[in-house]
mmCIF file with all atom_site columns, C-alpha atoms and ligand atoms in Angstrom:
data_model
loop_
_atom_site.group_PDB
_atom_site.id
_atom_site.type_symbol
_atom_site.label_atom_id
_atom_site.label_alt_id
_atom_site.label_comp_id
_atom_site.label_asym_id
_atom_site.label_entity_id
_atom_site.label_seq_id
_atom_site.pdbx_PDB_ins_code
_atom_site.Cartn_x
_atom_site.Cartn_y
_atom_site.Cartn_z
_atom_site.occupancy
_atom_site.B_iso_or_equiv
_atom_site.pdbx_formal_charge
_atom_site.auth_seq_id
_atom_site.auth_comp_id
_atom_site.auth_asym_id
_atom_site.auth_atom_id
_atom_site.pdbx_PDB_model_num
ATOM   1   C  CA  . UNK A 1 1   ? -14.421 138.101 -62.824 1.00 48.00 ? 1   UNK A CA  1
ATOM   2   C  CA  . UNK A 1 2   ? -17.809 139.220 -61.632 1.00 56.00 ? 2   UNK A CA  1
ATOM   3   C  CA  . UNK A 1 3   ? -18.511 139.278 -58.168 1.00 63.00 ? 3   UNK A CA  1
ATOM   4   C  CA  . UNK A 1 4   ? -21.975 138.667 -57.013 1.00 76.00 ? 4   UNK A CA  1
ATOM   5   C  CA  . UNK A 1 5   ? -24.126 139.525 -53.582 1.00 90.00 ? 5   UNK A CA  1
ATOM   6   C  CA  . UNK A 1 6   ? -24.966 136.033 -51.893 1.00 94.00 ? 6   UNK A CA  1
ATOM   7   C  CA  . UNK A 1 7   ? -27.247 135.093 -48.938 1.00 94.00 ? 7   UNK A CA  1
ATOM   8   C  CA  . UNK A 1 8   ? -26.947 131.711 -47.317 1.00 96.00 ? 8   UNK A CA  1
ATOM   9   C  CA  . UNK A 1 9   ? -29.776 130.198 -46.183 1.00 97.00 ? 9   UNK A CA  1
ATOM   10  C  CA  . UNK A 1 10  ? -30.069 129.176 -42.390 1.00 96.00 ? 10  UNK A CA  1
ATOM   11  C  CA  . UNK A 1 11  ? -30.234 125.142 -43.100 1.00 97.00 ? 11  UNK A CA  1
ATOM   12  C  CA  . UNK A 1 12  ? -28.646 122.513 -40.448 1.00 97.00 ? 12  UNK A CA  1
ATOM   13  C  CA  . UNK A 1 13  ? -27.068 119.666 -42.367 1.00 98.00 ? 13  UNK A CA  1
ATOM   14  C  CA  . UNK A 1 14  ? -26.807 121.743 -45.676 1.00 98.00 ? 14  UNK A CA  1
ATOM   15  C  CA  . UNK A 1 15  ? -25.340 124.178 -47.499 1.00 98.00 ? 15  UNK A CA  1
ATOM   16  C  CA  . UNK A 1 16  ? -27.343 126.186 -49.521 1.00 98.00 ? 16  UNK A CA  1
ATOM   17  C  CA  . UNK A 1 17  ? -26.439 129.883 -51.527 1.00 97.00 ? 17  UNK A CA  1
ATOM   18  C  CA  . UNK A 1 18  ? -28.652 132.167 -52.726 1.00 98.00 ? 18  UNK A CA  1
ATOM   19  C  CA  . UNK A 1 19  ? -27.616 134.656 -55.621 1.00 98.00 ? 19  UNK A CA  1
ATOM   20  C  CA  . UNK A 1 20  ? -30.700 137.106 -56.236 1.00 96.00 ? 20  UNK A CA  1
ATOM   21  C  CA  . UNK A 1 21  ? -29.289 139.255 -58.975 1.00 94.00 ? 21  UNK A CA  1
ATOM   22  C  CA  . UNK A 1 22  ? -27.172 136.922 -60.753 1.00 97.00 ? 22  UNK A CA  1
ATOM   23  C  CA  . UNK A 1 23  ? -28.278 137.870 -64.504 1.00 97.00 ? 23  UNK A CA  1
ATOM   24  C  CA  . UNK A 1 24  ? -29.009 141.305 -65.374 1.00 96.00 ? 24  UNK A CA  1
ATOM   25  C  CA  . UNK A 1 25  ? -32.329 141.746 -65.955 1.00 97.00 ? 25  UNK A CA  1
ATOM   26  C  CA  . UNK A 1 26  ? -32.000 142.367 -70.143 1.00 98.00 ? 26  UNK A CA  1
ATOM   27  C  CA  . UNK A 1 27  ? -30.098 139.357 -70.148 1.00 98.00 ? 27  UNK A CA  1
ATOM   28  C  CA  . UNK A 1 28  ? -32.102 137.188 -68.485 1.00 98.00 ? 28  UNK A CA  1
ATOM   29  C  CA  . UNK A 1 29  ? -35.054 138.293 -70.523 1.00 98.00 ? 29  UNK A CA  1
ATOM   30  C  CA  . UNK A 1 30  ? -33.158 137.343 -73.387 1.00 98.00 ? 30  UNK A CA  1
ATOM   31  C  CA  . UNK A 1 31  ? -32.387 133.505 -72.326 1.00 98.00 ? 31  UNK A CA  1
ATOM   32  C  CA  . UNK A 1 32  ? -35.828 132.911 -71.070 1.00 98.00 ? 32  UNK A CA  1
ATOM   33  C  CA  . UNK A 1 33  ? -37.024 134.136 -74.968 1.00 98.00 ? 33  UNK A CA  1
ATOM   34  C  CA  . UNK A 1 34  ? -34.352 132.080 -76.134 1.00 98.00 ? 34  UNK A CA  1
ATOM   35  C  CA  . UNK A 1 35  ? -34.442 129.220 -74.227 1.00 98.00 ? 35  UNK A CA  1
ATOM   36  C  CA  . UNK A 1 36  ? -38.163 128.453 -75.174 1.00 98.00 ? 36  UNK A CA  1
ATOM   37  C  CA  . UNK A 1 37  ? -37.203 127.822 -79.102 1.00 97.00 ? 37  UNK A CA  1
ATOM   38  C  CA  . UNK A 1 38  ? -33.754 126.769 -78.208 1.00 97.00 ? 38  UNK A CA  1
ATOM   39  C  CA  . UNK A 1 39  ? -34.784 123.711 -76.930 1.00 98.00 ? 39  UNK A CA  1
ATOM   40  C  CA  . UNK A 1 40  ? -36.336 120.903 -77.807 1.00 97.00 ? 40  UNK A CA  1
ATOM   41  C  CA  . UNK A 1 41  ? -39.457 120.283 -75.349 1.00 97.00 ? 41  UNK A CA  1
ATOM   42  C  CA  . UNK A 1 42  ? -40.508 117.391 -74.243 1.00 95.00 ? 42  UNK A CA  1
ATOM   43  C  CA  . UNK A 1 43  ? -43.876 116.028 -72.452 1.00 95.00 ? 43  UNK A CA  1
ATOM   44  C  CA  . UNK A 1 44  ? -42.478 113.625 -70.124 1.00 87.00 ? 44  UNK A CA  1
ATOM   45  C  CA  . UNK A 1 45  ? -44.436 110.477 -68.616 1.00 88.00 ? 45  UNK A CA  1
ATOM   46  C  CA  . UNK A 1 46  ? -43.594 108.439 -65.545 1.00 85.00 ? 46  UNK A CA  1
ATOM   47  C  CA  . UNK A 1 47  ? -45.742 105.048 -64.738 1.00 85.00 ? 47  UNK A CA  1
ATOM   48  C  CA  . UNK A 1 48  ? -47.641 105.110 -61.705 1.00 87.00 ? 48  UNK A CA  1
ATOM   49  C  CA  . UNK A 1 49  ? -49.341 101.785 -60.390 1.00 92.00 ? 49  UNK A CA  1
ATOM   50  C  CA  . UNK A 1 50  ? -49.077 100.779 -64.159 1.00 92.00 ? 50  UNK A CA  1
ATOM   51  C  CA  . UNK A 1 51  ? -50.544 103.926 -65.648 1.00 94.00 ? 51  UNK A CA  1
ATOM   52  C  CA  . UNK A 1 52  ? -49.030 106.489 -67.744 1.00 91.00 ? 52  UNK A CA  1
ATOM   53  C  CA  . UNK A 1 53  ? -48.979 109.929 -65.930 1.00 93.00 ? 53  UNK A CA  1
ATOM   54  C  CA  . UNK A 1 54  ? -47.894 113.609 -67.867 1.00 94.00 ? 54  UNK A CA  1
ATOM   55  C  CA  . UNK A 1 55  ? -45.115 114.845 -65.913 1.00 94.00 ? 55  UNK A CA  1
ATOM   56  C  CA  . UNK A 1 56  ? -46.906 118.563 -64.906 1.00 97.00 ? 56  UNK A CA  1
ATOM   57  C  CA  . UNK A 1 57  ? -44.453 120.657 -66.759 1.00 98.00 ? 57  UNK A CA  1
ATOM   58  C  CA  . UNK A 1 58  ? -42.175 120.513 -70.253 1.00 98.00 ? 58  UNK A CA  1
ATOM   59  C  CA  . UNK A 1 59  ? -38.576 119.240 -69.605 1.00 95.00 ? 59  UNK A CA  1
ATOM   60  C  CA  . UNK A 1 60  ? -35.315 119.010 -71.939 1.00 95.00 ? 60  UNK A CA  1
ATOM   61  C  CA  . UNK A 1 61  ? -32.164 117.028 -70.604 1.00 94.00 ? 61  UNK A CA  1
ATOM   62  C  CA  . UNK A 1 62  ? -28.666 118.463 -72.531 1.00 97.00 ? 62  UNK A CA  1
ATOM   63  C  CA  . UNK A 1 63  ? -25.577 117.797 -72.090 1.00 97.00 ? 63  UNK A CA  1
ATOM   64  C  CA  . UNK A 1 64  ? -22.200 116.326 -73.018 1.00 96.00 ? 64  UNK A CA  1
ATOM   65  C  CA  . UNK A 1 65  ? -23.125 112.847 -75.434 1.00 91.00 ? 65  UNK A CA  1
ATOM   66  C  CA  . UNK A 1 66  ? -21.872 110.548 -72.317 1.00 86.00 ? 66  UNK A CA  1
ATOM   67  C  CA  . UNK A 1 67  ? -24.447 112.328 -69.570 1.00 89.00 ? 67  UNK A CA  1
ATOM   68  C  CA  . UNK A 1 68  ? -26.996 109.845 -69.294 1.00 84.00 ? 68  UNK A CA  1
ATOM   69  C  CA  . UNK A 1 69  ? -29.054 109.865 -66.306 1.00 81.00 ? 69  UNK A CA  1
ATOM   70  C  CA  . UNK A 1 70  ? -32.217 108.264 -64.878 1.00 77.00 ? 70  UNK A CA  1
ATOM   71  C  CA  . UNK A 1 71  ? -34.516 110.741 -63.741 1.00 66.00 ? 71  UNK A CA  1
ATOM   72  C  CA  . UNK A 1 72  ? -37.667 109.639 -61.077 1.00 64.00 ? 72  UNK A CA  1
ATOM   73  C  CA  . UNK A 1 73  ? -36.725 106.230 -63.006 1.00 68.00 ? 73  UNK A CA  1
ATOM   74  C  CA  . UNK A 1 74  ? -36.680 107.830 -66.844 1.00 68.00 ? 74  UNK A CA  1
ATOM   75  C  CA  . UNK A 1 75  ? -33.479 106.903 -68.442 1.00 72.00 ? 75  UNK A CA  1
ATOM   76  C  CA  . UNK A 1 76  ? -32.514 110.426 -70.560 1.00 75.00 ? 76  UNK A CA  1
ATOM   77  C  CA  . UNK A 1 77  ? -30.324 110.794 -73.298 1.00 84.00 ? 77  UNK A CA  1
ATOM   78  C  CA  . UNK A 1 78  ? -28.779 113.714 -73.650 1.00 94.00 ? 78  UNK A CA  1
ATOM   79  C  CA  . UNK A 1 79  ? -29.504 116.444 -76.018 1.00 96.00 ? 79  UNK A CA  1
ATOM   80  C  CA  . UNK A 1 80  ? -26.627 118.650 -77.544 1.00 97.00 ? 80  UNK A CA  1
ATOM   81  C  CA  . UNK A 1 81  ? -25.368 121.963 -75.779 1.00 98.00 ? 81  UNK A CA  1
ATOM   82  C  CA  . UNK A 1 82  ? -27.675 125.151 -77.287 1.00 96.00 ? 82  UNK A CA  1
ATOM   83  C  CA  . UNK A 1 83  ? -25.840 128.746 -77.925 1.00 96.00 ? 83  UNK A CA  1
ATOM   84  C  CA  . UNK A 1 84  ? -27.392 130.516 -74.816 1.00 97.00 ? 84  UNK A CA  1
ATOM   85  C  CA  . UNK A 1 85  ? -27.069 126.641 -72.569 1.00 98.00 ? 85  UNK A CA  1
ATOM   86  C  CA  . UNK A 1 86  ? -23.411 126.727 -72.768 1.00 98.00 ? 86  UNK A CA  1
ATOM   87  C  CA  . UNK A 1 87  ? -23.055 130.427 -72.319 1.00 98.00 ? 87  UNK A CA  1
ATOM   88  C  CA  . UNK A 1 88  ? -25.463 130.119 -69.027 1.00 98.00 ? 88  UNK A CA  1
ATOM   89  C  CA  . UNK A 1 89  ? -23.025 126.614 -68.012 1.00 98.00 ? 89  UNK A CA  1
ATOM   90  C  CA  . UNK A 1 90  ? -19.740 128.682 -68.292 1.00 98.00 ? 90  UNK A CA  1
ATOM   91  C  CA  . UNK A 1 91  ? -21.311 131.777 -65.814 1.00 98.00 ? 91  UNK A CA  1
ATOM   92  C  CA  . UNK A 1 92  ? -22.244 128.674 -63.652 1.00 98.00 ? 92  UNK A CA  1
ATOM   93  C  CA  . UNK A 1 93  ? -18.673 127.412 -63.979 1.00 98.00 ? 93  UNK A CA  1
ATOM   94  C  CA  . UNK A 1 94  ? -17.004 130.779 -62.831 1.00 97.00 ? 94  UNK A CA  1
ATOM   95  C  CA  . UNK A 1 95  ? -19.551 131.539 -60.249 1.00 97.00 ? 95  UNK A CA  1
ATOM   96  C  CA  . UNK A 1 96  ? -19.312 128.545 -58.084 1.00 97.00 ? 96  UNK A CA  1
ATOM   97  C  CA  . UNK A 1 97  ? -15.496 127.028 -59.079 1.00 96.00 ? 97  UNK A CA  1
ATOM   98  C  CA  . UNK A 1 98  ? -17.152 123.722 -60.542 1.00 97.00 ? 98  UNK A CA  1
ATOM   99  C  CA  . UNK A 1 99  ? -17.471 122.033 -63.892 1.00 97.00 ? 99  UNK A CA  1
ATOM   100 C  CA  . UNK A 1 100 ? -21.303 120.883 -65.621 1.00 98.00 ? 100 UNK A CA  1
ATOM   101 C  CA  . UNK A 1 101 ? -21.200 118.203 -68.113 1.00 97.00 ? 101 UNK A CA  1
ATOM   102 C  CA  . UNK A 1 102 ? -25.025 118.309 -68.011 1.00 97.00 ? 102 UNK A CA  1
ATOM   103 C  CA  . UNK A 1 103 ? -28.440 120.388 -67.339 1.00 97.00 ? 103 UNK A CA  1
ATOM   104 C  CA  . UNK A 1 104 ? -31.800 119.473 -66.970 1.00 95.00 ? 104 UNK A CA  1
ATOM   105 C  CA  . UNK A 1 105 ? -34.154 122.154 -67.845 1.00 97.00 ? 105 UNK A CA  1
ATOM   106 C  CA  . UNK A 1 106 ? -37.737 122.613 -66.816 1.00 98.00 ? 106 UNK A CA  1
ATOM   107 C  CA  . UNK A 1 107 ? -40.583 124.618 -68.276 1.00 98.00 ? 107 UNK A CA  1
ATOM   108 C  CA  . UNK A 1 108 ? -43.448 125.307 -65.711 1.00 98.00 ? 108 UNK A CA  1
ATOM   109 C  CA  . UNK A 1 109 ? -46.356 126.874 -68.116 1.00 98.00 ? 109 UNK A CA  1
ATOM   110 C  CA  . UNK A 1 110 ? -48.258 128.159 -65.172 1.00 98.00 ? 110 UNK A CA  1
ATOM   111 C  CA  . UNK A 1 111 ? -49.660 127.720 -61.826 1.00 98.00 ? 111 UNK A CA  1
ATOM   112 C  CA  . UNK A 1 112 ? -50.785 124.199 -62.421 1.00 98.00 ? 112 UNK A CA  1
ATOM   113 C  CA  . UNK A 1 113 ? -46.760 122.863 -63.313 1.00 98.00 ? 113 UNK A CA  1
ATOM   114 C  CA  . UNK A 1 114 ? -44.987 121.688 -60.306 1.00 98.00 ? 114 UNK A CA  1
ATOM   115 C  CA  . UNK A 1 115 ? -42.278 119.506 -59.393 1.00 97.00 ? 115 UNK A CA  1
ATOM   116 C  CA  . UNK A 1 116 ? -43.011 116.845 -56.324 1.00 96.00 ? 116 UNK A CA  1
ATOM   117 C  CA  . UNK A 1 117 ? -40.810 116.816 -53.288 1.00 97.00 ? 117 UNK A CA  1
ATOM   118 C  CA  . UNK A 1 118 ? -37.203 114.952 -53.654 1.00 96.00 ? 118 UNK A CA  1
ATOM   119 C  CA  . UNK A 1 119 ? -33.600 115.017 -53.558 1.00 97.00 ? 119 UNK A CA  1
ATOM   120 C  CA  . UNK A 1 120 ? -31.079 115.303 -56.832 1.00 96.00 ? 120 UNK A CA  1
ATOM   121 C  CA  . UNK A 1 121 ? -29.013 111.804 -55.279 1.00 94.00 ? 121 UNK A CA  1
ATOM   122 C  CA  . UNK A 1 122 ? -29.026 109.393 -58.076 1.00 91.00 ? 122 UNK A CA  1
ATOM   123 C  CA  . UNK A 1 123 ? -25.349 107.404 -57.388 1.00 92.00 ? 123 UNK A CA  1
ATOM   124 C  CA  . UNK A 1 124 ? -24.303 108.949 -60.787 1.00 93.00 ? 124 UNK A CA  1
ATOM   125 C  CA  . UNK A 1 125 ? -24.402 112.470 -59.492 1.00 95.00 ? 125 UNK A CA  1
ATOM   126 C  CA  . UNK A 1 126 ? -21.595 111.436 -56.927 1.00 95.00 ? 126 UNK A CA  1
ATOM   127 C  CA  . UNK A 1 127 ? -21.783 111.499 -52.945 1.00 95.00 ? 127 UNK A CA  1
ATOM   128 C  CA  . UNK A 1 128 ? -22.710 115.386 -52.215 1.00 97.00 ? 128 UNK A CA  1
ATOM   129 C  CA  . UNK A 1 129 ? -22.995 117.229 -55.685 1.00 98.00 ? 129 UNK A CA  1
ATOM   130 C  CA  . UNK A 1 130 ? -22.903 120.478 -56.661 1.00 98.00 ? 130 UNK A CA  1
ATOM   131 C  CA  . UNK A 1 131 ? -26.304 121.977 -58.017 1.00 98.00 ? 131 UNK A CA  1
ATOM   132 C  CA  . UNK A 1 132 ? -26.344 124.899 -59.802 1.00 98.00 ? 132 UNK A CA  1
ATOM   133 C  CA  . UNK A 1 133 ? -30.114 126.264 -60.101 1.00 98.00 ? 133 UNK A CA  1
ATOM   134 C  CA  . UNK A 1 134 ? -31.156 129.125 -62.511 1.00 98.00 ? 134 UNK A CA  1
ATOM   135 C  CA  . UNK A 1 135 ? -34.258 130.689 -62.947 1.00 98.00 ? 135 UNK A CA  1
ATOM   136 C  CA  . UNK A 1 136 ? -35.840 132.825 -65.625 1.00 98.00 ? 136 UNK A CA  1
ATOM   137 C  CA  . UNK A 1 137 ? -39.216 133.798 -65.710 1.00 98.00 ? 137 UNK A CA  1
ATOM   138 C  CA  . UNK A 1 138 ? -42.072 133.913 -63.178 1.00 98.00 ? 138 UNK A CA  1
ATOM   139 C  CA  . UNK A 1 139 ? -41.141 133.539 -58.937 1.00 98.00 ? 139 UNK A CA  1
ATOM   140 C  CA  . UNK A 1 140 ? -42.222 130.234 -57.657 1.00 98.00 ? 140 UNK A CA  1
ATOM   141 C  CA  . UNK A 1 141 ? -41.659 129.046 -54.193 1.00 98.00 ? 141 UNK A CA  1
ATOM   142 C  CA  . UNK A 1 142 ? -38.913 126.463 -53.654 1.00 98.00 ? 142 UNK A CA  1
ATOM   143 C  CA  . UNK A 1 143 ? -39.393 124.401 -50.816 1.00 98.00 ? 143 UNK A CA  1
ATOM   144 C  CA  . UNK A 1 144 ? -37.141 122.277 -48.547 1.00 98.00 ? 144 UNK A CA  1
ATOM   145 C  CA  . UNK A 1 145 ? -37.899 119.662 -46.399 1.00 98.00 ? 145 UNK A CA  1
ATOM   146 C  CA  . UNK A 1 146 ? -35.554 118.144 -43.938 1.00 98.00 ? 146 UNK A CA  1
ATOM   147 C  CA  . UNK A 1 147 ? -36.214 114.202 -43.917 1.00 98.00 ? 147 UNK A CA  1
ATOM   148 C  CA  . UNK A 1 148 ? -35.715 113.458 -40.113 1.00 98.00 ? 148 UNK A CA  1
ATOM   149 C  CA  . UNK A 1 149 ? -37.051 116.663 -38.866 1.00 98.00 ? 149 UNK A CA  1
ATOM   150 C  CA  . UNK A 1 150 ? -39.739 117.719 -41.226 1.00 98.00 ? 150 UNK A CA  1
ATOM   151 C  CA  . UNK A 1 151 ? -38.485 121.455 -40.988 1.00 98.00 ? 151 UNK A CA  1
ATOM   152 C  CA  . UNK A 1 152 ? -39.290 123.468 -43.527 1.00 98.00 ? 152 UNK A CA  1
ATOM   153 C  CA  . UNK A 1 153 ? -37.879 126.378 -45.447 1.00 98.00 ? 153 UNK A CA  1
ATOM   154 C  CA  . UNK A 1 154 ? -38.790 128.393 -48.431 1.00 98.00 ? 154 UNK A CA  1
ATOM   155 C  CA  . UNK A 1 155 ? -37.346 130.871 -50.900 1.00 98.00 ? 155 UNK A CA  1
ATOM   156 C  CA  . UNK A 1 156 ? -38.675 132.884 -53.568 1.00 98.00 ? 156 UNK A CA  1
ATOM   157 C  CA  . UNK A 1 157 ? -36.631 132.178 -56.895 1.00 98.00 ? 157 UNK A CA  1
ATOM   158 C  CA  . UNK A 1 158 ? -36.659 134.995 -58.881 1.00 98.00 ? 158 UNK A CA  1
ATOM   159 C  CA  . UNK A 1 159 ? -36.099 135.938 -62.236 1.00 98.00 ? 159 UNK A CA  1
ATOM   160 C  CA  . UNK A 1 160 ? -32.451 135.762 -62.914 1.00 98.00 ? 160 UNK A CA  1
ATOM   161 C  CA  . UNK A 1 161 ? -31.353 134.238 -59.850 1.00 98.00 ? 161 UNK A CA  1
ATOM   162 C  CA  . UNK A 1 162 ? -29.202 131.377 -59.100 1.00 98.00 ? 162 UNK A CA  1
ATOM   163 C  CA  . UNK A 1 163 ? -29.177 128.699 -56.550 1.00 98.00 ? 163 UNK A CA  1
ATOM   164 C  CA  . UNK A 1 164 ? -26.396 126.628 -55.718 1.00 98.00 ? 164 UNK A CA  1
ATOM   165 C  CA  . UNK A 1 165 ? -26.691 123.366 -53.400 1.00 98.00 ? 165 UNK A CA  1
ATOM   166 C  CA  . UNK A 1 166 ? -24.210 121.480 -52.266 1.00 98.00 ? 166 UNK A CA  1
ATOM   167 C  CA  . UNK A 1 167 ? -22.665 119.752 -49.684 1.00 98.00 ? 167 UNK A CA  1
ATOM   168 C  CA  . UNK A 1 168 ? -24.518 117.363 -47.750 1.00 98.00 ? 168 UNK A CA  1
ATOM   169 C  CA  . UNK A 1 169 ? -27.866 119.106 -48.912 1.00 98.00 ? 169 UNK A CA  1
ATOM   170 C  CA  . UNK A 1 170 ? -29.281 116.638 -50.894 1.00 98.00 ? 170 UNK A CA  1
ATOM   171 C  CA  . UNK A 1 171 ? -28.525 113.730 -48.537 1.00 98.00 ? 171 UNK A CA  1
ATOM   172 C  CA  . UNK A 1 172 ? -30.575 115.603 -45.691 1.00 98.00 ? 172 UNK A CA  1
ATOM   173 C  CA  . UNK A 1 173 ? -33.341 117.598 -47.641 1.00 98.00 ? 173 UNK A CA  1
ATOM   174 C  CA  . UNK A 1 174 ? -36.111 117.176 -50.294 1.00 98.00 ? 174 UNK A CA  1
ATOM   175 C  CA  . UNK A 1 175 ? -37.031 120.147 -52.422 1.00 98.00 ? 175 UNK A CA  1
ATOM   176 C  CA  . UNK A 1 176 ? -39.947 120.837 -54.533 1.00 98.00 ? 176 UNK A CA  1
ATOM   177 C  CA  . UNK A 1 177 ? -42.448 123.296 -56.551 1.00 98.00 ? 177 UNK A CA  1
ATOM   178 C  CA  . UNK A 1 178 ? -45.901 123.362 -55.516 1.00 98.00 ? 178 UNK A CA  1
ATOM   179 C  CA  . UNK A 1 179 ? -48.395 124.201 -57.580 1.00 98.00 ? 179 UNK A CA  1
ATOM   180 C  CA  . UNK A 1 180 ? -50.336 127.118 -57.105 1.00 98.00 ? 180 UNK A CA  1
ATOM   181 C  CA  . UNK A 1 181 ? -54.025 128.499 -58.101 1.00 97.00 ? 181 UNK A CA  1
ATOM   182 C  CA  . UNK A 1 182 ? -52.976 132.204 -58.207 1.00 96.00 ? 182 UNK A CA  1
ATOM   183 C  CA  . UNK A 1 183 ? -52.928 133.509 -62.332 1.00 96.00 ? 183 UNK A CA  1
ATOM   184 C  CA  . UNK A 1 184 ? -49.487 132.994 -63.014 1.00 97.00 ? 184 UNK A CA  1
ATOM   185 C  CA  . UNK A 1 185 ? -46.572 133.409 -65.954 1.00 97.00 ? 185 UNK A CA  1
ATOM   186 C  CA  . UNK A 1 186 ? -44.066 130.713 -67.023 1.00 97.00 ? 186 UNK A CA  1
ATOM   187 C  CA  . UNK A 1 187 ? -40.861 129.591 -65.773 1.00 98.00 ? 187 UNK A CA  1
ATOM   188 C  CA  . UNK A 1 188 ? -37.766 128.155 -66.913 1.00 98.00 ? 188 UNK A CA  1
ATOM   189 C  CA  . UNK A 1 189 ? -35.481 126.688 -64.130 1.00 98.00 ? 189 UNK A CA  1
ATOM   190 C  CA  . UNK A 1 190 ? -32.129 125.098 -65.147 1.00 98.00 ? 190 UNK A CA  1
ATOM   191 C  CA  . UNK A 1 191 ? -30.098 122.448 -62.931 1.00 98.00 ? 191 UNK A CA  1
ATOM   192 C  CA  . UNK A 1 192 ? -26.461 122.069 -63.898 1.00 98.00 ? 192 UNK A CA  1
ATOM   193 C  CA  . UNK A 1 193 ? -25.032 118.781 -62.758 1.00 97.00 ? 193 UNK A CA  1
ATOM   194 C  CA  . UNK A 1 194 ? -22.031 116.932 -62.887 1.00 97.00 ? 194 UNK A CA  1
ATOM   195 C  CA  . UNK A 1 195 ? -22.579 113.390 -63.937 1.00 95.00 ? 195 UNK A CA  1
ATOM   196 C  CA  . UNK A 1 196 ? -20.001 110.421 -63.386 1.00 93.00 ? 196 UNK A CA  1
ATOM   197 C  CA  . UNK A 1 197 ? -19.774 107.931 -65.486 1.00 84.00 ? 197 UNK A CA  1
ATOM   198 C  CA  . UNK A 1 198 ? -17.902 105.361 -63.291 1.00 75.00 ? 198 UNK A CA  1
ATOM   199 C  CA  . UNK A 1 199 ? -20.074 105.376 -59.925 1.00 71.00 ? 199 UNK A CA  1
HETATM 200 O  O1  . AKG B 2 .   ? -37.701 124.239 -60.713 1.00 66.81 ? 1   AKG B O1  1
HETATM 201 C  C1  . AKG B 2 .   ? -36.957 124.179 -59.728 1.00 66.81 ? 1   AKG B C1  1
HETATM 202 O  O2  . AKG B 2 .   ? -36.565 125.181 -59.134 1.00 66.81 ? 1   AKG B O2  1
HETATM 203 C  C2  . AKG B 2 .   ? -36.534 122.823 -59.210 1.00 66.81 ? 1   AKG B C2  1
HETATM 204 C  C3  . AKG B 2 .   ? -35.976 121.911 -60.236 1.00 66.81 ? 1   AKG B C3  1
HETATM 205 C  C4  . AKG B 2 .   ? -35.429 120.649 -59.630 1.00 66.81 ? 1   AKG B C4  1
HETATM 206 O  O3  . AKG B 2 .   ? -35.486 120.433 -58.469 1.00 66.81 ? 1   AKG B O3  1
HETATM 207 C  C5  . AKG B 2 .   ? -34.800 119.659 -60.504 1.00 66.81 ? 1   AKG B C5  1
HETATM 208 O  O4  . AKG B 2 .   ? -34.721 119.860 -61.721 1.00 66.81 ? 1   AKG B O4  1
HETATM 209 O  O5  . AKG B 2 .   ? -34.342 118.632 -59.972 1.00 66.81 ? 1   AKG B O5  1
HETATM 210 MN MN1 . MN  B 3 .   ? -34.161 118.745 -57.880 1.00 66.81 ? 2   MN  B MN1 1
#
């Protein structure tokens, strides 16, 4: 069993771990190559005052066949676990002492992918989940904001990190990706979740 170097970050009304060096670099490298033929990619659309909209960045929902789960109101079925998915869900597994019958992975191309500000608490993710965040590929900022206080706090997710929420985090905080006009590479972020199906 590996043991890793953690900092938690100074939240009220969360609990939130940061792992910087949680992949070696080599190996990290190696999923984020893999990863990007691995999956199957999809261009997402979500209907805004009865228009179509592109989702800004490529997403691919795996996991076990009963994981279904509706995301900013998109019902997803689940893909089947890849080679370097399930090895990345059973480090996940021993890290934080919690099981992942699903993963939604996104692909940010560049500066101009983001992901708007919310919280992962759809009823089937169960009252204060476990969120297991990994990231390969290009820093972005990741951004909480606390819904009655509007206080604010950032942190850099680097390549080969992992970020693990729990607790009442998602009740009391929104997160989010802005976008950014600085020349940037890609990204691949991975959230393991545990879906119920009886909720
Ligand atoms: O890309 C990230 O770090 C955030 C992803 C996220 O919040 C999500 O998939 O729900
Ligand atoms: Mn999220």
């Amino acid at each position: 069993m590996q043991l890793f170097d953690s900092v938690p970050l100074e939240m009220d009304d969360a609990n939130v771990e940061y792992f910087p060096n949680w992949l070696g670099l080599s190996q990290a490298d190696a999923f984020l190559t893999r990863l990007k033929t691995e999956l199957t990619w999809s261009q997402d659309y979500i209907r805004i005052y009865g228009r179509d909209v592109k989702i800004p960045r490529l997403q691919s929902w795996v996991g076990d066949p009963d994981s279904t789960y509706t995301y900013s109101g998109l019902p997803m079925q689940p893909l089947p676990w890849s080679t370097s998915l399930s090895t990345i869900r059973t480090l996940c597994e021993q890290t934080t002492h919690n099981t992942f019958n699903s993963v939604l992975a996104n692909w940010y191309r560049d500066g101009q992918d983001s992901m708007g500000m919310h919280s992962d608490d759809e009823p089937e993710l169960g009252r204060e989940p476990t969120i297991a965040s990994v990231t390969l590929g290009y820093p972005r900022k990741f951004i909480f904001k606390h819904k009655q206080t509007g206080q604010k706090v950032d942190v850099e997710l680097e390549h080969g990190s992992l970020l693990v929420m729990c607790g009442s985090t998602q009740q009391f905080w929104q997160h989010g990706i802005n976008k950014t006009k600085r020349q940037i590479d890609d990204r691949i972020n991975l959230t393991f979740r545990h879906i119920f199906k009886d909720y």
